[in-house]
Amino acid sequence: MDLLLETKNLLLREMKIDDAEALYQMDCNPKVHQYLWNKPVNSIDEIYQNIEKVRNQYLENNIGRFVVLEKESNSIIGWAGLKYNTETVHNKINFYDIGYRLNETSWGKGYASEAAFAWLNYGFDVMKIESLNASAHVDNIASNRILQKIGLKFTENYIEDEISWNWYELKNNKIV
């Protein structure tokens, strides 16, 4: 994808195979996966598979998760982006999901909100999508706050794999 989003502190660009090591360092951390079924990756091969899936989403849906680079250091600190979800989640299918995941060392700096705002604006202003959805583990206070901060509205709680999640939605009020 020939797309680069820039914010005050971040660059958001397509995910590439060369990003595997940095993404592995993030995804092998158990703290990063505390609210993601507690399943950190065990090998870099899992990251290569994930990158391939994301790159296929670019081709199939013209959107997907992008790596997040901190401008000052030019280091990959995680990923963020929109995903056109073609799998059933909370009895819903074929919807746009906004998501983010950052290295533990980048938590608490406002980067996830900054990236999420950029993607929300891109999705609504450029892609003209009708609505965005997201879910967050009920105990993940930080992620729930981020989704609320960027304007998504909590609609309900649901259970998936015996885990309680909060479901969020936001309609694009710019579409007439």
PDB file of C-alpha atoms in Angstrom:
ATOM      1  CA  MET A   1       0.000   0.000   0.000  1.00  0.00           C
ATOM      2  CA  ASP A   2       1.250   3.409  -0.903  1.00  0.00           C
ATOM      3  CA  LEU A   3      -0.031   5.165   2.205  1.00  0.00           C
ATOM      4  CA  LEU A   4       1.759   6.997   4.983  1.00  0.00           C
ATOM      5  CA  LEU A   5      -0.054   8.724   7.825  1.00  0.00           C
ATOM      6  CA  GLU A   6       1.808  11.238   9.952  1.00  0.00           C
ATOM      7  CA  THR A   7       0.888  12.661  13.338  1.00  0.00           C
ATOM      8  CA  LYS A   8       2.756  14.933  15.707  1.00  0.00           C
ATOM      9  CA  ASN A   9       4.877  12.096  17.109  1.00  0.00           C
ATOM     10  CA  LEU A  10       4.255   9.128  14.836  1.00  0.00           C
ATOM     11  CA  LEU A  11       4.535   7.723  11.338  1.00  0.00           C
ATOM     12  CA  LEU A  12       2.103   4.986  10.316  1.00  0.00           C
ATOM     13  CA  ARG A  13       3.178   2.910   7.327  1.00  0.00           C
ATOM     14  CA  GLU A  14       2.435  -0.446   5.773  1.00  0.00           C
ATOM     15  CA  MET A  15       3.702  -3.521   7.569  1.00  0.00           C
ATOM     16  CA  LYS A  16       6.618  -5.266   5.867  1.00  0.00           C
ATOM     17  CA  ILE A  17       8.444  -8.552   6.336  1.00  0.00           C
ATOM     18  CA  ASP A  18      11.480  -6.577   7.531  1.00  0.00           C
ATOM     19  CA  ASP A  19       9.413  -5.434  10.539  1.00  0.00           C
ATOM     20  CA  ALA A  20       9.193  -8.967  11.952  1.00  0.00           C
ATOM     21  CA  GLU A  21      11.917  -8.678  14.590  1.00  0.00           C
ATOM     22  CA  ALA A  22      10.511  -5.475  16.100  1.00  0.00           C
ATOM     23  CA  LEU A  23       6.984  -6.892  16.114  1.00  0.00           C
ATOM     24  CA  TYR A  24       8.244 -10.130  17.646  1.00  0.00           C
ATOM     25  CA  GLN A  25       9.878  -8.198  20.496  1.00  0.00           C
ATOM     26  CA  MET A  26       6.492  -6.648  21.241  1.00  0.00           C
ATOM     27  CA  ASP A  27       4.348  -9.762  20.823  1.00  0.00           C
ATOM     28  CA  CYS A  28       6.507 -12.141  22.855  1.00  0.00           C
ATOM     29  CA  ASN A  29       5.971  -9.945  25.947  1.00  0.00           C
ATOM     30  CA  PRO A  30       3.339 -11.565  28.219  1.00  0.00           C
ATOM     31  CA  LYS A  31       2.285  -8.117  29.517  1.00  0.00           C
ATOM     32  CA  VAL A  32       1.328  -7.056  25.982  1.00  0.00           C
ATOM     33  CA  HIS A  33      -0.951 -10.111  25.771  1.00  0.00           C
ATOM     34  CA  GLN A  34      -2.434  -9.864  29.255  1.00  0.00           C
ATOM     35  CA  TYR A  35      -5.809  -8.849  27.779  1.00  0.00           C
ATOM     36  CA  LEU A  36      -5.411 -10.852  24.562  1.00  0.00           C
ATOM     37  CA  TRP A  37      -6.114 -14.361  25.820  1.00  0.00           C
ATOM     38  CA  ASN A  38      -2.680 -14.415  27.512  1.00  0.00           C
ATOM     39  CA  LYS A  39      -1.124 -15.937  24.399  1.00  0.00           C
ATOM     40  CA  PRO A  40       2.149 -14.189  23.537  1.00  0.00           C
ATOM     41  CA  VAL A  41       3.872 -15.484  20.426  1.00  0.00           C
ATOM     42  CA  ASN A  42       6.453 -18.212  20.870  1.00  0.00           C
ATOM     43  CA  SER A  43       8.402 -17.840  17.633  1.00  0.00           C
ATOM     44  CA  ILE A  44       9.151 -15.259  15.010  1.00  0.00           C
ATOM     45  CA  ASP A  45       7.481 -17.584  12.482  1.00  0.00           C
ATOM     46  CA  GLU A  46       4.138 -16.589  14.022  1.00  0.00           C
ATOM     47  CA  ILE A  47       4.986 -12.953  13.287  1.00  0.00           C
ATOM     48  CA  TYR A  48       5.867 -13.752   9.673  1.00  0.00           C
ATOM     49  CA  GLN A  49       2.463 -15.440   9.328  1.00  0.00           C
ATOM     50  CA  ASN A  50       0.711 -12.418  10.876  1.00  0.00           C
ATOM     51  CA  ILE A  51       2.526 -10.024   8.540  1.00  0.00           C
ATOM     52  CA  GLU A  52       1.468 -12.148   5.571  1.00  0.00           C
ATOM     53  CA  LYS A  53      -2.166 -12.012   6.741  1.00  0.00           C
ATOM     54  CA  VAL A  54      -1.992  -8.224   7.111  1.00  0.00           C
ATOM     55  CA  ARG A  55      -0.411  -7.830   3.677  1.00  0.00           C
ATOM     56  CA  ASN A  56      -3.203  -9.977   2.198  1.00  0.00           C
ATOM     57  CA  GLN A  57      -5.730  -7.662   3.846  1.00  0.00           C
ATOM     58  CA  TYR A  58      -4.116  -4.736   2.038  1.00  0.00           C
ATOM     59  CA  LEU A  59      -4.719  -6.536  -1.267  1.00  0.00           C
ATOM     60  CA  GLU A  60      -8.202  -7.846  -0.478  1.00  0.00           C
ATOM     61  CA  ASN A  61      -9.646  -4.861   1.419  1.00  0.00           C
ATOM     62  CA  ASN A  62      -7.324  -1.959   0.590  1.00  0.00           C
ATOM     63  CA  ILE A  63      -6.713  -1.416   4.326  1.00  0.00           C
ATOM     64  CA  GLY A  64      -5.161  -3.169   7.324  1.00  0.00           C
ATOM     65  CA  ARG A  65      -2.928  -2.708  10.340  1.00  0.00           C
ATOM     66  CA  PHE A  66       0.151  -0.494   9.864  1.00  0.00           C
ATOM     67  CA  VAL A  67       3.338  -0.332  11.894  1.00  0.00           C
ATOM     68  CA  VAL A  68       3.687   2.633  14.223  1.00  0.00           C
ATOM     69  CA  LEU A  69       7.040   4.381  14.214  1.00  0.00           C
ATOM     70  CA  GLU A  70       7.997   6.923  16.840  1.00  0.00           C
ATOM     71  CA  LYS A  71       9.379   9.852  14.807  1.00  0.00           C
ATOM     72  CA  GLU A  72      12.130  10.942  17.159  1.00  0.00           C
ATOM     73  CA  SER A  73      13.808   7.522  17.312  1.00  0.00           C
ATOM     74  CA  ASN A  74      12.461   6.157  14.005  1.00  0.00           C
ATOM     75  CA  SER A  75      11.747   2.938  15.933  1.00  0.00           C
ATOM     76  CA  ILE A  76       8.800   0.620  15.462  1.00  0.00           C
ATOM     77  CA  ILE A  77       6.757   0.798  18.650  1.00  0.00           C
ATOM     78  CA  GLY A  78       3.799  -1.330  17.567  1.00  0.00           C
ATOM     79  CA  TRP A  79       0.934  -1.363  15.105  1.00  0.00           C
ATOM     80  CA  ALA A  80      -2.378   0.396  14.625  1.00  0.00           C
ATOM     81  CA  GLY A  81      -4.970   0.681  11.937  1.00  0.00           C
ATOM     82  CA  LEU A  82      -8.253  -0.278  10.418  1.00  0.00           C
ATOM     83  CA  LYS A  83      -9.185  -3.812   9.531  1.00  0.00           C
ATOM     84  CA  TYR A  84     -12.122  -4.908   7.446  1.00  0.00           C
ATOM     85  CA  ASN A  85     -13.239  -7.842   9.538  1.00  0.00           C
ATOM     86  CA  THR A  86     -14.625 -10.739   7.511  1.00  0.00           C
ATOM     87  CA  GLU A  87     -14.807 -13.119  10.474  1.00  0.00           C
ATOM     88  CA  THR A  88     -17.681 -13.196  12.930  1.00  0.00           C
ATOM     89  CA  VAL A  89     -17.045 -11.230  16.112  1.00  0.00           C
ATOM     90  CA  HIS A  90     -19.874 -10.622  18.570  1.00  0.00           C
ATOM     91  CA  ASN A  91     -22.343 -11.948  15.981  1.00  0.00           C
ATOM     92  CA  LYS A  92     -21.185  -9.298  13.511  1.00  0.00           C
ATOM     93  CA  ILE A  93     -19.367  -9.728  10.218  1.00  0.00           C
ATOM     94  CA  ASN A  94     -18.049  -7.471   7.446  1.00  0.00           C
ATOM     95  CA  PHE A  95     -17.303  -4.395   9.538  1.00  0.00           C
ATOM     96  CA  TYR A  96     -14.389  -2.006  10.050  1.00  0.00           C
ATOM     97  CA  ASP A  97     -12.496  -2.497  13.273  1.00  0.00           C
ATOM     98  CA  ILE A  98     -10.057   0.037  14.708  1.00  0.00           C
ATOM     99  CA  GLY A  99      -7.193  -1.410  16.701  1.00  0.00           C
ATOM    100  CA  TYR A 100      -3.737  -0.818  18.121  1.00  0.00           C
ATOM    101  CA  ARG A 101      -1.003  -2.632  20.007  1.00  0.00           C
ATOM    102  CA  LEU A 102       2.153  -1.043  21.350  1.00  0.00           C
ATOM    103  CA  ASN A 103       5.377  -2.113  23.032  1.00  0.00           C
ATOM    104  CA  GLU A 104       5.196  -1.913  26.797  1.00  0.00           C
ATOM    105  CA  THR A 105       7.892   0.787  26.750  1.00  0.00           C
ATOM    106  CA  SER A 106       5.519   3.004  24.718  1.00  0.00           C
ATOM    107  CA  TRP A 107       2.520   2.731  27.028  1.00  0.00           C
ATOM    108  CA  GLY A 108       1.235   5.818  28.819  1.00  0.00           C
ATOM    109  CA  LYS A 109       2.652   8.313  26.325  1.00  0.00           C
ATOM    110  CA  GLY A 110      -0.530   8.971  24.365  1.00  0.00           C
ATOM    111  CA  TYR A 111       0.743   7.175  21.262  1.00  0.00           C
ATOM    112  CA  ALA A 112      -2.147   4.695  21.011  1.00  0.00           C
ATOM    113  CA  SER A 113      -4.686   7.538  21.142  1.00  0.00           C
ATOM    114  CA  GLU A 114      -2.680   9.562  18.636  1.00  0.00           C
ATOM    115  CA  ALA A 115      -2.543   6.659  16.189  1.00  0.00           C
ATOM    116  CA  ALA A 116      -6.208   5.774  16.749  1.00  0.00           C
ATOM    117  CA  PHE A 117      -7.325   9.372  16.093  1.00  0.00           C
ATOM    118  CA  ALA A 118      -5.329   9.349  12.834  1.00  0.00           C
ATOM    119  CA  TRP A 119      -7.031   6.138  11.703  1.00  0.00           C
ATOM    120  CA  LEU A 120     -10.480   7.306  12.771  1.00  0.00           C
ATOM    121  CA  ASN A 121     -10.051  10.471  10.706  1.00  0.00           C
ATOM    122  CA  TYR A 122      -8.662   8.543   7.731  1.00  0.00           C
ATOM    123  CA  GLY A 123     -11.506   6.035   7.846  1.00  0.00           C
ATOM    124  CA  PHE A 124     -14.235   8.650   8.055  1.00  0.00           C
ATOM    125  CA  ASP A 125     -12.746  11.487   5.984  1.00  0.00           C
ATOM    126  CA  VAL A 126     -10.864   9.613   3.251  1.00  0.00           C
ATOM    127  CA  MET A 127     -12.442   6.153   3.061  1.00  0.00           C
ATOM    128  CA  LYS A 128     -15.934   7.504   3.851  1.00  0.00           C
ATOM    129  CA  ILE A 129     -16.820   4.396   5.849  1.00  0.00           C
ATOM    130  CA  GLU A 130     -20.174   4.452   7.629  1.00  0.00           C
ATOM    131  CA  SER A 131     -19.078   3.202  11.045  1.00  0.00           C
ATOM    132  CA  LEU A 132     -16.150   1.934  13.092  1.00  0.00           C
ATOM    133  CA  ASN A 133     -16.251  -0.786  15.710  1.00  0.00           C
ATOM    134  CA  ALA A 134     -13.852  -2.011  18.353  1.00  0.00           C
ATOM    135  CA  SER A 135     -13.734  -4.295  21.329  1.00  0.00           C
ATOM    136  CA  ALA A 136     -11.648  -4.243  24.469  1.00  0.00           C
ATOM    137  CA  HIS A 137     -11.256  -6.672  27.341  1.00  0.00           C
ATOM    138  CA  VAL A 138     -13.424  -5.355  30.190  1.00  0.00           C
ATOM    139  CA  ASP A 139     -10.406  -5.219  32.529  1.00  0.00           C
ATOM    140  CA  ASN A 140      -8.168  -3.360  30.064  1.00  0.00           C
ATOM    141  CA  ILE A 141      -8.806   0.088  31.494  1.00  0.00           C
ATOM    142  CA  ALA A 142      -6.281   1.826  29.218  1.00  0.00           C
ATOM    143  CA  SER A 143      -7.715   0.429  25.993  1.00  0.00           C
ATOM    144  CA  ASN A 144     -11.297   1.155  27.036  1.00  0.00           C
ATOM    145  CA  ARG A 145     -10.308   4.756  27.816  1.00  0.00           C
ATOM    146  CA  ILE A 146      -8.605   5.159  24.440  1.00  0.00           C
ATOM    147  CA  LEU A 147     -11.689   3.959  22.558  1.00  0.00           C
ATOM    148  CA  GLN A 148     -13.879   6.352  24.539  1.00  0.00           C
ATOM    149  CA  LYS A 149     -11.382   9.213  24.097  1.00  0.00           C
ATOM    150  CA  ILE A 150     -11.493   8.910  20.306  1.00  0.00           C
ATOM    151  CA  GLY A 151     -15.283   9.013  20.410  1.00  0.00           C
ATOM    152  CA  LEU A 152     -16.413   5.409  20.178  1.00  0.00           C
ATOM    153  CA  LYS A 153     -19.473   4.623  22.274  1.00  0.00           C
ATOM    154  CA  PHE A 154     -19.828   1.576  24.479  1.00  0.00           C
ATOM    155  CA  THR A 155     -22.895  -0.348  23.323  1.00  0.00           C
ATOM    156  CA  GLU A 156     -22.767  -3.649  25.178  1.00  0.00           C
ATOM    157  CA  ASN A 157     -20.764  -6.329  26.877  1.00  0.00           C
ATOM    158  CA  TYR A 158     -20.300  -9.756  25.288  1.00  0.00           C
ATOM    159  CA  ILE A 159     -18.550 -13.036  26.063  1.00  0.00           C
ATOM    160  CA  GLU A 160     -16.096 -14.700  23.697  1.00  0.00           C
ATOM    161  CA  ASP A 161     -14.096 -17.771  24.690  1.00  0.00           C
ATOM    162  CA  GLU A 162     -15.263 -17.268  28.288  1.00  0.00           C
ATOM    163  CA  ILE A 163     -13.772 -13.739  28.329  1.00  0.00           C
ATOM    164  CA  SER A 164     -15.817 -10.607  28.861  1.00  0.00           C
ATOM    165  CA  TRP A 165     -15.386  -7.856  26.255  1.00  0.00           C
ATOM    166  CA  ASN A 166     -16.788  -4.366  25.762  1.00  0.00           C
ATOM    167  CA  TRP A 167     -18.158  -3.542  22.313  1.00  0.00           C
ATOM    168  CA  TYR A 168     -17.828  -0.033  20.899  1.00  0.00           C
ATOM    169  CA  GLU A 169     -19.294   1.673  17.833  1.00  0.00           C
ATOM    170  CA  LEU A 170     -19.125   5.070  16.171  1.00  0.00           C
ATOM    171  CA  LYS A 171     -21.184   6.211  13.193  1.00  0.00           C
ATOM    172  CA  ASN A 172     -19.688   8.600  10.669  1.00  0.00           C
ATOM    173  CA  ASN A 173     -21.768  11.754  11.106  1.00  0.00           C
ATOM    174  CA  LYS A 174     -20.067  13.301   8.070  1.00  0.00           C
ATOM    175  CA  ILE A 175     -21.922  10.999   5.662  1.00  0.00           C
ATOM    176  CA  VAL A 176     -25.135  12.562   4.451  1.00  0.00           C
TER     177      VAL A 176
END
